PDB file of C-alpha atoms and ligand atoms in Angstrom:
ATOM      1  CA  MET A   1      98.993  58.033   4.359  1.00  0.00           C
ATOM      2  CA  ILE A   2      97.710  55.518   6.881  1.00  0.00           C
ATOM      3  CA  SER A   3      94.509  53.699   5.957  1.00  0.00           C
ATOM      4  CA  THR A   4      92.202  51.738   8.255  1.00  0.00           C
ATOM      5  CA  ALA A   5      90.084  50.616   5.285  1.00  0.00           C
ATOM      6  CA  THR A   6      89.022  47.007   4.886  1.00  0.00           C
ATOM      7  CA  SER A   7      86.732  44.789   2.884  1.00  0.00           C
ATOM      8  CA  ILE A   8      84.306  42.035   3.838  1.00  0.00           C
ATOM      9  CA  ALA A   9      82.746  39.827   1.166  1.00  0.00           C
ATOM     10  CA  GLN A  10      84.470  41.962  -1.504  1.00  0.00           C
ATOM     11  CA  GLN A  11      82.573  45.019  -0.251  1.00  0.00           C
ATOM     12  CA  LYS A  12      84.838  47.922   0.671  1.00  0.00           C
ATOM     13  CA  PHE A  13      84.645  49.924   3.901  1.00  0.00           C
ATOM     14  CA  ASN A  14      86.663  53.080   4.492  1.00  0.00           C
ATOM     15  CA  ASN A  15      87.143  52.141   8.154  1.00  0.00           C
ATOM     16  CA  CYS A  16      87.436  48.726   9.816  1.00  0.00           C
ATOM     17  CA  ILE A  17      85.662  49.893  13.006  1.00  0.00           C
ATOM     18  CA  MET A  18      81.875  49.735  13.435  1.00  0.00           C
ATOM     19  CA  ASN A  19      79.171  49.124  16.059  1.00  0.00           C
ATOM     20  CA  ALA A  20      78.323  45.710  17.469  1.00  0.00           C
ATOM     21  CA  SER A  21      74.749  44.583  16.908  1.00  0.00           C
ATOM     22  CA  GLY A  22      72.557  45.610  19.834  1.00  0.00           C
ATOM     23  CA  VAL A  23      74.290  48.926  20.473  1.00  0.00           C
ATOM     24  CA  TRP A  24      73.138  52.197  18.843  1.00  0.00           C
ATOM     25  CA  CYS A  25      71.193  50.320  16.191  1.00  0.00           C
ATOM     26  CA  SER A  26      67.638  49.829  17.395  1.00  0.00           C
ATOM     27  CA  ASP A  27      65.936  52.433  15.188  1.00  0.00           C
ATOM     28  CA  GLU A  28      66.453  54.908  12.317  1.00  0.00           C
ATOM     29  CA  LYS A  29      67.560  57.664  14.662  1.00  0.00           C
ATOM     30  CA  GLU A  30      70.395  55.646  16.197  1.00  0.00           C
ATOM     31  CA  LEU A  31      71.437  54.067  12.905  1.00  0.00           C
ATOM     32  CA  THR A  32      71.567  57.480  11.204  1.00  0.00           C
ATOM     33  CA  ILE A  33      73.913  58.755  13.906  1.00  0.00           C
ATOM     34  CA  ILE A  34      76.246  55.773  13.417  1.00  0.00           C
ATOM     35  CA  ASP A  35      75.991  56.218   9.641  1.00  0.00           C
ATOM     36  CA  ASN A  36      77.166  59.831  10.041  1.00  0.00           C
ATOM     37  CA  SER A  37      79.943  58.965  12.520  1.00  0.00           C
ATOM     38  CA  ALA A  38      83.508  57.856  11.771  1.00  0.00           C
ATOM     39  CA  ALA A  39      82.390  54.193  11.846  1.00  0.00           C
ATOM     40  CA  GLY A  40      83.000  52.319   8.577  1.00  0.00           C
ATOM     41  CA  THR A  41      79.359  51.203   8.491  1.00  0.00           C
ATOM     42  CA  PHE A  42      76.706  49.855  10.853  1.00  0.00           C
ATOM     43  CA  VAL A  43      74.961  46.598  11.674  1.00  0.00           C
ATOM     44  CA  THR A  44      71.326  46.700  12.787  1.00  0.00           C
ATOM     45  CA  LYS A  45      69.888  45.166  15.936  1.00  0.00           C
ATOM     46  CA  SER A  46      69.011  41.541  15.185  1.00  0.00           C
ATOM     47  CA  GLY A  47      65.630  41.643  13.462  1.00  0.00           C
ATOM     48  CA  THR A  48      63.026  38.941  14.087  1.00  0.00           C
ATOM     49  CA  LEU A  49      59.911  38.125  12.035  1.00  0.00           C
ATOM     50  CA  GLN A  50      57.704  40.109  14.432  1.00  0.00           C
ATOM     51  CA  PRO A  51      58.694  43.219  16.428  1.00  0.00           C
ATOM     52  CA  ARG A  52      59.547  42.423  20.061  1.00  0.00           C
ATOM     53  CA  GLU A  53      59.415  44.418  23.302  1.00  0.00           C
ATOM     54  CA  GLY A  54      62.151  42.321  24.890  1.00  0.00           C
ATOM     55  CA  ASN A  55      62.616  41.607  28.596  1.00  0.00           C
ATOM     56  CA  PRO A  56      61.465  43.836  31.490  1.00  0.00           C
ATOM     57  CA  SER A  57      63.792  46.627  32.729  1.00  0.00           C
ATOM     58  CA  PRO A  58      66.280  47.137  34.216  1.00  0.00           C
ATOM     59  CA  ARG A  59      67.882  44.930  31.567  1.00  0.00           C
ATOM     60  CA  TYR A  60      71.276  46.594  30.992  1.00  0.00           C
ATOM     61  CA  PHE A  61      73.804  47.585  33.655  1.00  0.00           C
ATOM     62  CA  GLU A  62      77.260  49.125  33.374  1.00  0.00           C
ATOM     63  CA  THR A  63      80.053  48.074  35.698  1.00  0.00           C
ATOM     64  CA  SER A  64      83.557  49.513  35.937  1.00  0.00           C
ATOM     65  CA  TRP A  65      84.907  46.580  33.883  1.00  0.00           C
ATOM     66  CA  GLY A  66      82.103  46.259  31.361  1.00  0.00           C
ATOM     67  CA  SER A  67      78.422  45.476  31.220  1.00  0.00           C
ATOM     68  CA  ILE A  68      75.748  42.878  31.807  1.00  0.00           C
ATOM     69  CA  ASN A  69      72.593  42.717  29.698  1.00  0.00           C
ATOM     70  CA  SER A  70      69.487  40.670  29.297  1.00  0.00           C
ATOM     71  CA  MET A  71      67.675  42.732  26.691  1.00  0.00           C
ATOM     72  CA  GLY A  72      65.735  39.751  25.327  1.00  0.00           C
ATOM     73  CA  LEU A  73      65.953  40.716  21.652  1.00  0.00           C
ATOM     74  CA  PRO A  74      63.900  43.920  21.612  1.00  0.00           C
ATOM     75  CA  ASN A  75      63.654  45.016  17.977  1.00  0.00           C
ATOM     76  CA  ARG A  76      61.367  46.632  15.411  1.00  0.00           C
ATOM     77  CA  GLY A  77      61.117  43.522  13.241  1.00  0.00           C
ATOM     78  CA  LEU A  78      63.278  42.697  10.241  1.00  0.00           C
ATOM     79  CA  ASP A  79      61.017  44.577   7.766  1.00  0.00           C
ATOM     80  CA  TYR A  80      61.708  47.869   9.549  1.00  0.00           C
ATOM     81  CA  TYR A  81      65.502  47.496   9.302  1.00  0.00           C
ATOM     82  CA  LEU A  82      65.339  46.203   5.749  1.00  0.00           C
ATOM     83  CA  ASP A  83      63.205  49.189   4.629  1.00  0.00           C
ATOM     84  CA  PHE A  84      65.513  51.684   6.308  1.00  0.00           C
ATOM     85  CA  VAL A  85      68.738  50.190   5.013  1.00  0.00           C
ATOM     86  CA  GLN A  86      67.345  49.882   1.483  1.00  0.00           C
ATOM     87  CA  LYS A  87      66.350  53.569   1.590  1.00  0.00           C
ATOM     88  CA  LEU A  88      69.802  54.570   2.793  1.00  0.00           C
ATOM     89  CA  GLN A  89      71.524  52.366   0.249  1.00  0.00           C
ATOM     90  CA  GLN A  90      69.718  54.179  -2.557  1.00  0.00           C
ATOM     91  CA  GLN A  91      71.077  57.492  -1.327  1.00  0.00           C
ATOM     92  CA  LYS A  92      74.604  56.181  -0.733  1.00  0.00           C
ATOM     93  CA  ARG A  93      75.276  53.646  -3.431  1.00  0.00           C
ATOM     94  CA  GLN A  94      78.967  53.358  -2.569  1.00  0.00           C
ATOM     95  CA  LYS A  95      78.371  52.450   1.080  1.00  0.00           C
ATOM     96  CA  HIS A  96      77.529  48.952   2.294  1.00  0.00           C
ATOM     97  CA  TYR A  97      75.617  47.941   5.404  1.00  0.00           C
ATOM     98  CA  PHE A  98      75.052  44.874   7.565  1.00  0.00           C
ATOM     99  CA  ILE A  99      71.613  43.620   8.586  1.00  0.00           C
ATOM    100  CA  SER A 100      71.512  41.277  11.568  1.00  0.00           C
ATOM    101  CA  CYS A 101      68.638  38.839  11.936  1.00  0.00           C
ATOM    102  CA  THR A 102      67.698  35.851  14.035  1.00  0.00           C
ATOM    103  CA  GLY A 103      64.863  33.338  13.964  1.00  0.00           C
ATOM    104  CA  PHE A 104      63.655  31.086  16.749  1.00  0.00           C
ATOM    105  CA  ASN A 105      64.082  28.017  14.546  1.00  0.00           C
ATOM    106  CA  VAL A 106      65.415  27.163  11.099  1.00  0.00           C
ATOM    107  CA  GLN A 107      62.052  27.748   9.415  1.00  0.00           C
ATOM    108  CA  GLU A 108      62.041  31.285  10.787  1.00  0.00           C
ATOM    109  CA  ASP A 109      65.646  31.816   9.677  1.00  0.00           C
ATOM    110  CA  LEU A 110      64.639  30.827   6.149  1.00  0.00           C
ATOM    111  CA  LEU A 111      61.602  33.152   6.198  1.00  0.00           C
ATOM    112  CA  LEU A 112      63.849  36.025   7.303  1.00  0.00           C
ATOM    113  CA  LEU A 113      66.314  35.273   4.508  1.00  0.00           C
ATOM    114  CA  LYS A 114      63.476  35.092   1.965  1.00  0.00           C
ATOM    115  CA  LYS A 115      62.396  38.596   2.965  1.00  0.00           C
ATOM    116  CA  ILE A 116      65.975  39.767   2.473  1.00  0.00           C
ATOM    117  CA  THR A 117      66.185  38.087  -0.934  1.00  0.00           C
ATOM    118  CA  ASP A 118      62.805  39.510  -2.009  1.00  0.00           C
ATOM    119  CA  ALA A 119      63.947  43.001  -1.018  1.00  0.00           C
ATOM    120  CA  ASP A 120      66.965  42.577  -3.328  1.00  0.00           C
ATOM    121  CA  PHE A 121      69.243  43.584  -0.436  1.00  0.00           C
ATOM    122  CA  LYS A 122      72.812  44.045  -1.661  1.00  0.00           C
ATOM    123  CA  GLY A 123      74.556  44.372   1.694  1.00  0.00           C
ATOM    124  CA  ILE A 124      75.780  41.708   4.102  1.00  0.00           C
ATOM    125  CA  VAL A 125      73.617  39.550   6.375  1.00  0.00           C
ATOM    126  CA  GLU A 126      74.720  38.652   9.895  1.00  0.00           C
ATOM    127  CA  LEU A 127      72.770  35.681  11.192  1.00  0.00           C
ATOM    128  CA  ASN A 128      72.868  35.793  14.980  1.00  0.00           C
ATOM    129  CA  LEU A 129      73.353  32.280  16.355  1.00  0.00           C
ATOM    130  CA  SER A 130      74.184  33.381  19.854  1.00  0.00           C
ATOM    131  CA  CYS A 131      71.553  35.413  21.706  1.00  0.00           C
ATOM    132  CA  PRO A 132      72.017  34.401  25.349  1.00  0.00           C
ATOM    133  CA  ASN A 133      68.971  36.115  26.806  1.00  0.00           C
ATOM    134  CA  VAL A 134      65.683  34.698  25.616  1.00  0.00           C
ATOM    135  CA  PRO A 135      64.234  32.723  28.563  1.00  0.00           C
ATOM    136  CA  GLY A 136      63.826  29.053  27.648  1.00  0.00           C
ATOM    137  CA  LYS A 137      65.886  29.337  24.430  1.00  0.00           C
ATOM    138  CA  PRO A 138      69.426  27.954  24.550  1.00  0.00           C
ATOM    139  CA  GLN A 139      72.147  29.634  22.484  1.00  0.00           C
ATOM    140  CA  THR A 140      72.126  27.927  19.092  1.00  0.00           C
ATOM    141  CA  GLY A 141      75.884  28.322  18.766  1.00  0.00           C
ATOM    142  CA  TYR A 142      76.474  25.772  21.546  1.00  0.00           C
ATOM    143  CA  ASP A 143      74.428  23.096  19.761  1.00  0.00           C
ATOM    144  CA  PHE A 144      76.847  22.000  17.058  1.00  0.00           C
ATOM    145  CA  ALA A 145      74.481  19.679  15.174  1.00  0.00           C
ATOM    146  CA  THR A 146      71.868  22.441  14.981  1.00  0.00           C
ATOM    147  CA  VAL A 147      74.421  24.962  13.695  1.00  0.00           C
ATOM    148  CA  ASP A 148      75.369  22.475  10.958  1.00  0.00           C
ATOM    149  CA  MET A 149      71.717  21.888  10.046  1.00  0.00           C
ATOM    150  CA  ILE A 150      70.925  25.635   9.998  1.00  0.00           C
ATOM    151  CA  LEU A 151      73.917  26.458   7.788  1.00  0.00           C
ATOM    152  CA  LYS A 152      73.028  23.646   5.382  1.00  0.00           C
ATOM    153  CA  ASN A 153      69.506  25.044   5.008  1.00  0.00           C
ATOM    154  CA  VAL A 154      70.666  28.649   4.884  1.00  0.00           C
ATOM    155  CA  PHE A 155      73.075  28.092   2.011  1.00  0.00           C
ATOM    156  CA  GLU A 156      70.556  26.005   0.084  1.00  0.00           C
ATOM    157  CA  ASN A 157      68.201  28.975   0.219  1.00  0.00           C
ATOM    158  CA  TYR A 158      70.229  32.194   0.374  1.00  0.00           C
ATOM    159  CA  ALA A 159      72.712  33.310  -2.257  1.00  0.00           C
ATOM    160  CA  GLY A 160      73.976  36.657  -0.914  1.00  0.00           C
ATOM    161  CA  PRO A 161      76.962  37.320   1.373  1.00  0.00           C
ATOM    162  CA  LEU A 162      76.218  36.047   4.884  1.00  0.00           C
ATOM    163  CA  GLY A 163      78.155  35.690   8.114  1.00  0.00           C
ATOM    164  CA  VAL A 164      77.271  34.300  11.530  1.00  0.00           C
ATOM    165  CA  LYS A 165      77.599  35.796  15.008  1.00  0.00           C
ATOM    166  CA  LEU A 166      78.989  33.162  17.328  1.00  0.00           C
ATOM    167  CA  PRO A 167      79.081  32.785  21.092  1.00  0.00           C
ATOM    168  CA  PRO A 168      82.487  32.454  22.721  1.00  0.00           C
ATOM    169  CA  TYR A 169      83.937  28.942  22.908  1.00  0.00           C
ATOM    170  CA  PHE A 170      86.252  27.894  25.725  1.00  0.00           C
ATOM    171  CA  ASP A 171      87.766  24.577  24.730  1.00  0.00           C
ATOM    172  CA  ILE A 172      90.218  23.647  21.988  1.00  0.00           C
ATOM    173  CA  VAL A 173      88.052  20.652  21.057  1.00  0.00           C
ATOM    174  CA  HIS A 174      85.124  23.003  20.523  1.00  0.00           C
ATOM    175  CA  PHE A 175      87.220  25.312  18.306  1.00  0.00           C
ATOM    176  CA  ASN A 176      88.148  22.253  16.245  1.00  0.00           C
ATOM    177  CA  GLN A 177      84.609  20.909  16.004  1.00  0.00           C
ATOM    178  CA  MET A 178      83.027  24.259  15.166  1.00  0.00           C
ATOM    179  CA  ALA A 179      85.705  25.118  12.598  1.00  0.00           C
ATOM    180  CA  GLN A 180      85.085  21.796  10.879  1.00  0.00           C
ATOM    181  CA  ILE A 181      81.402  22.658  10.532  1.00  0.00           C
ATOM    182  CA  LEU A 182      81.978  26.279   9.441  1.00  0.00           C
ATOM    183  CA  ASN A 183      84.505  25.218   6.793  1.00  0.00           C
ATOM    184  CA  LYS A 184      81.807  23.208   4.988  1.00  0.00           C
ATOM    185  CA  TYR A 185      79.911  26.360   4.012  1.00  0.00           C
ATOM    186  CA  PRO A 186      80.509  29.440   1.828  1.00  0.00           C
ATOM    187  CA  LEU A 187      80.335  31.834   4.779  1.00  0.00           C
ATOM    188  CA  ALA A 188      81.489  35.386   4.063  1.00  0.00           C
ATOM    189  CA  TYR A 189      82.651  35.739   7.657  1.00  0.00           C
ATOM    190  CA  ILE A 190      82.185  34.769  11.271  1.00  0.00           C
ATOM    191  CA  ASN A 191      81.842  37.310  14.060  1.00  0.00           C
ATOM    192  CA  CYS A 192      83.611  36.393  17.331  1.00  0.00           C
ATOM    193  CA  VAL A 193      82.235  36.932  19.942  1.00  0.00           C
ATOM    194  CA  ASN A 194      78.778  37.648  21.315  1.00  0.00           C
ATOM    195  CA  SER A 195      78.616  38.402  25.027  1.00  0.00           C
ATOM    196  CA  ILE A 196      79.713  35.694  27.470  1.00  0.00           C
ATOM    197  CA  GLY A 197      76.324  34.281  28.339  1.00  0.00           C
ATOM    198  CA  ASN A 198      74.692  34.046  31.727  1.00  0.00           C
ATOM    199  CA  GLY A 199      77.088  35.847  33.995  1.00  0.00           C
ATOM    200  CA  LEU A 200      75.910  37.285  37.294  1.00  0.00           C
ATOM    201  CA  TYR A 201      76.831  40.719  38.653  1.00  0.00           C
ATOM    202  CA  ILE A 202      75.962  41.609  42.217  1.00  0.00           C
ATOM    203  CA  ASP A 203      75.477  44.881  44.083  1.00  0.00           C
ATOM    204  CA  ASP A 204      77.218  43.977  47.341  1.00  0.00           C
ATOM    205  CA  GLU A 205      75.680  46.737  49.428  1.00  0.00           C
ATOM    206  CA  LYS A 206      72.154  45.732  48.464  1.00  0.00           C
ATOM    207  CA  GLU A 207      73.102  42.026  48.310  1.00  0.00           C
ATOM    208  CA  GLN A 208      71.109  42.038  45.100  1.00  0.00           C
ATOM    209  CA  VAL A 209      71.370  41.398  41.400  1.00  0.00           C
ATOM    210  CA  VAL A 210      71.435  44.447  39.071  1.00  0.00           C
ATOM    211  CA  ILE A 211      69.123  43.424  36.215  1.00  0.00           C
ATOM    212  CA  LYS A 212      65.582  42.088  36.442  1.00  0.00           C
ATOM    213  CA  PRO A 213      65.244  39.340  33.806  1.00  0.00           C
ATOM    214  CA  LYS A 214      66.349  35.792  34.627  1.00  0.00           C
ATOM    215  CA  ASN A 215      66.980  36.783  38.270  1.00  0.00           C
ATOM    216  CA  GLY A 216      70.022  38.803  37.261  1.00  0.00           C
ATOM    217  CA  PHE A 217      71.737  36.426  34.816  1.00  0.00           C
ATOM    218  CA  GLY A 218      72.908  38.146  31.638  1.00  0.00           C
ATOM    219  CA  GLY A 219      75.446  38.444  28.845  1.00  0.00           C
ATOM    220  CA  ILE A 220      78.788  39.932  29.873  1.00  0.00           C
ATOM    221  CA  GLY A 221      80.631  42.463  27.684  1.00  0.00           C
ATOM    222  CA  GLY A 222      83.543  44.873  27.992  1.00  0.00           C
ATOM    223  CA  ASP A 223      86.981  44.442  29.585  1.00  0.00           C
ATOM    224  CA  TYR A 224      86.008  41.094  31.136  1.00  0.00           C
ATOM    225  CA  ILE A 225      85.760  39.438  27.737  1.00  0.00           C
ATOM    226  CA  LYS A 226      88.693  40.750  25.671  1.00  0.00           C
ATOM    227  CA  PRO A 227      91.022  37.747  26.259  1.00  0.00           C
ATOM    228  CA  THR A 228      88.188  35.345  25.403  1.00  0.00           C
ATOM    229  CA  ALA A 229      87.315  37.362  22.288  1.00  0.00           C
ATOM    230  CA  LEU A 230      90.941  37.469  21.114  1.00  0.00           C
ATOM    231  CA  ALA A 231      91.292  33.723  21.683  1.00  0.00           C
ATOM    232  CA  ASN A 232      88.187  33.025  19.602  1.00  0.00           C
ATOM    233  CA  VAL A 233      89.283  35.344  16.791  1.00  0.00           C
ATOM    234  CA  HIS A 234      92.709  33.752  16.660  1.00  0.00           C
ATOM    235  CA  ALA A 235      91.572  30.143  17.133  1.00  0.00           C
ATOM    236  CA  PHE A 236      89.246  30.474  14.145  1.00  0.00           C
ATOM    237  CA  TYR A 237      91.831  32.437  12.150  1.00  0.00           C
ATOM    238  CA  GLN A 238      94.135  29.431  12.548  1.00  0.00           C
ATOM    239  CA  ARG A 239      91.453  26.909  11.593  1.00  0.00           C
ATOM    240  CA  LEU A 240      89.151  28.454   8.970  1.00  0.00           C
ATOM    241  CA  ASP A 241      89.477  28.436   5.216  1.00  0.00           C
ATOM    242  CA  PRO A 242      91.033  31.853   4.467  1.00  0.00           C
ATOM    243  CA  LYS A 243      87.985  32.669   2.328  1.00  0.00           C
ATOM    244  CA  ILE A 244      85.973  32.941   5.579  1.00  0.00           C
ATOM    245  CA  GLN A 245      86.862  36.299   7.100  1.00  0.00           C
ATOM    246  CA  ILE A 246      86.620  37.218  10.782  1.00  0.00           C
ATOM    247  CA  ILE A 247      85.000  40.165  12.514  1.00  0.00           C
ATOM    248  CA  GLY A 248      86.371  40.675  16.013  1.00  0.00           C
ATOM    249  CA  THR A 249      84.072  41.832  18.796  1.00  0.00           C
ATOM    250  CA  GLY A 250      84.697  41.946  22.523  1.00  0.00           C
ATOM    251  CA  GLY A 251      86.397  44.314  24.920  1.00  0.00           C
ATOM    252  CA  ILE A 252      87.379  47.031  22.457  1.00  0.00           C
ATOM    253  CA  LYS A 253      87.671  50.440  24.097  1.00  0.00           C
ATOM    254  CA  ASN A 254      90.914  51.873  22.694  1.00  0.00           C
ATOM    255  CA  GLY A 255      93.148  51.732  19.632  1.00  0.00           C
ATOM    256  CA  GLN A 256      95.359  49.080  21.235  1.00  0.00           C
ATOM    257  CA  ASP A 257      92.354  46.755  21.553  1.00  0.00           C
ATOM    258  CA  VAL A 258      91.490  47.272  17.867  1.00  0.00           C
ATOM    259  CA  PHE A 259      95.113  46.561  16.948  1.00  0.00           C
ATOM    260  CA  GLU A 260      95.118  43.329  18.983  1.00  0.00           C
ATOM    261  CA  HIS A 261      91.925  42.019  17.368  1.00  0.00           C
ATOM    262  CA  ILE A 262      93.392  42.644  13.902  1.00  0.00           C
ATOM    263  CA  LEU A 263      96.726  41.106  14.920  1.00  0.00           C
ATOM    264  CA  CYS A 264      94.758  37.990  15.936  1.00  0.00           C
ATOM    265  CA  GLY A 265      93.170  37.850  12.481  1.00  0.00           C
ATOM    266  CA  ALA A 266      90.132  40.153  12.421  1.00  0.00           C
ATOM    267  CA  SER A 267      89.380  41.964   9.147  1.00  0.00           C
ATOM    268  CA  MET A 268      86.915  44.284  10.853  1.00  0.00           C
ATOM    269  CA  VAL A 269      86.076  45.040  14.486  1.00  0.00           C
ATOM    270  CA  GLN A 270      82.895  45.903  16.339  1.00  0.00           C
ATOM    271  CA  VAL A 271      82.411  47.952  19.473  1.00  0.00           C
ATOM    272  CA  GLY A 272      79.619  47.206  21.951  1.00  0.00           C
ATOM    273  CA  THR A 273      79.958  48.095  25.629  1.00  0.00           C
ATOM    274  CA  ALA A 274      82.422  50.968  25.061  1.00  0.00           C
ATOM    275  CA  LEU A 275      80.114  52.488  22.414  1.00  0.00           C
ATOM    276  CA  MET A 276      77.273  52.254  24.907  1.00  0.00           C
ATOM    277  CA  LYS A 277      79.397  54.029  27.540  1.00  0.00           C
ATOM    278  CA  GLU A 278      80.992  56.697  25.344  1.00  0.00           C
ATOM    279  CA  GLY A 279      78.597  57.217  22.439  1.00  0.00           C
ATOM    280  CA  PRO A 280      79.332  57.395  18.690  1.00  0.00           C
ATOM    281  CA  ASP A 281      82.220  59.889  19.045  1.00  0.00           C
ATOM    282  CA  ILE A 282      84.208  56.822  20.132  1.00  0.00           C
ATOM    283  CA  PHE A 283      84.715  55.864  16.481  1.00  0.00           C
ATOM    284  CA  GLU A 284      86.793  58.953  15.762  1.00  0.00           C
ATOM    285  CA  ARG A 285      88.918  58.362  18.872  1.00  0.00           C
ATOM    286  CA  LEU A 286      89.485  54.662  18.172  1.00  0.00           C
ATOM    287  CA  THR A 287      90.416  55.388  14.556  1.00  0.00           C
ATOM    288  CA  GLN A 288      92.951  58.036  15.551  1.00  0.00           C
ATOM    289  CA  GLU A 289      94.414  55.797  18.265  1.00  0.00           C
ATOM    290  CA  LEU A 290      94.738  52.909  15.818  1.00  0.00           C
ATOM    291  CA  LYS A 291      96.421  55.159  13.244  1.00  0.00           C
ATOM    292  CA  THR A 292      98.863  56.422  15.871  1.00  0.00           C
ATOM    293  CA  ILE A 293      99.845  52.838  16.746  1.00  0.00           C
ATOM    294  CA  MET A 294     100.165  51.893  13.057  1.00  0.00           C
ATOM    295  CA  GLN A 295     102.335  54.938  12.381  1.00  0.00           C
ATOM    296  CA  ALA A 296     104.634  54.141  15.309  1.00  0.00           C
ATOM    297  CA  LYS A 297     105.037  50.583  14.034  1.00  0.00           C
ATOM    298  CA  GLY A 298     105.528  51.595  10.400  1.00  0.00           C
ATOM    299  CA  TYR A 299     102.287  50.038   9.124  1.00  0.00           C
ATOM    300  CA  SER A 300     100.228  51.842   6.464  1.00  0.00           C
ATOM    301  CA  LYS A 301      97.316  49.411   6.058  1.00  0.00           C
ATOM    302  CA  ILE A 302      95.701  46.706   8.161  1.00  0.00           C
ATOM    303  CA  ALA A 303      96.966  43.911   5.881  1.00  0.00           C
ATOM    304  CA  ASP A 304     100.469  44.815   7.157  1.00  0.00           C
ATOM    305  CA  PHE A 305      99.702  43.187  10.520  1.00  0.00           C
ATOM    306  CA  LYS A 306      96.405  41.291  10.178  1.00  0.00           C
ATOM    307  CA  GLY A 307      96.768  37.782  11.632  1.00  0.00           C
ATOM    308  CA  LYS A 308     100.493  38.239  12.177  1.00  0.00           C
ATOM    309  CA  LEU A 309     100.455  37.391  15.878  1.00  0.00           C
ATOM    310  CA  LYS A 310     103.837  35.923  16.904  1.00  0.00           C
ATOM    311  CA  TYR A 311     104.374  32.904  19.162  1.00  0.00           C
ATOM    312  CA  LEU A 312     107.229  32.189  21.573  1.00  0.00           C
ATOM    313  CA  ALA A 313     109.904  29.958  20.107  1.00  0.00           C
TER     314      ALA A 313
HETATM  315  O1  LIG B 401      68.924  41.217  22.917  1.00  0.00           O
HETATM  316  C1  LIG B 401      69.717  40.628  23.676  1.00  0.00           C
HETATM  317  O2  LIG B 401      69.435  40.310  24.850  1.00  0.00           O
HETATM  318  C2  LIG B 401      71.050  40.219  23.215  1.00  0.00           C
HETATM  319  C3  LIG B 401      71.282  39.583  22.009  1.00  0.00           C
HETATM  320 BR1  LIG B 401      69.962  39.280  20.730  1.00  0.00          BR
HETATM  321  C4  LIG B 401      72.596  39.143  21.701  1.00  0.00           C
HETATM  322  O3  LIG B 401      72.881  38.540  20.654  1.00  0.00           O
HETATM  323  N1  LIG B 401      73.573  39.375  22.622  1.00  0.00           N
HETATM  324  C5  LIG B 401      73.329  39.993  23.778  1.00  0.00           C
HETATM  325  O4  LIG B 401      74.262  40.175  24.589  1.00  0.00           O
HETATM  326  N2  LIG B 401      72.064  40.432  24.077  1.00  0.00           N
END
């Protein structure tokens, strides 16, 4: 028997493959479909204190190598996701879920976490430190002192399992500096990576950008970002206290991609652009493709190859 089961923060999941926040997770209808798919669980769209409409459309565009988006954090508000997940959790006591949230400053982050505490939420929180698309708001994850300050406040005020969604980093010094900060805190996990921020895709015939917000600048996902995602997963796998697990996100569209993320050190993987393109049936396909690879290599569980990337002598 080949198992793709995993655990994050001591919570067990029967499959290590799930959606990435932002894709198929904006409302009850979408979340229910993911819940009933082959995915191990779901994460919600990042919830803010107030519901948000997000940026004007078109705000998402698919290219042959991936996607560009500038959604601008459209969401129903944290309360909506918290209510729905709590309801679901009562029906399915054995299954665990992730709620993503993001504030516009540390005070808002703490208010969001207080709501989660007051709701007696037993699942896992993903604090998004890396939205690239809110005009005028830089990505928190690139401001190292602010990340440190937020995590200090978060762990003084929130006791449940919590991970952070990080932007991609591109320099060894930045991996070192960020790992040093992350290692100070009892994080359940980090999620590498959010989209590569502020790319530009152009329609050559029209000599025009393809999305409306920010004059076409947006977060890049899909094939373009897999090497960057793998590098971030592995760089942090090498540097973090082993108690901090890693969720790998970026460029996953087949079983080989899932395998590579796990080989680099991911304990779970998330699918964004490819889920958007293919729909929730993708989870069944990815799981079967991963199992086929594991069988061919003689692996029966993900611990058999997790983090075991080899280097050249
Ligand atoms: O909503 C978005 O524009 C968005 C978010 Br919050 C995020 O974290 N990553 C992304 O690519 N888009």
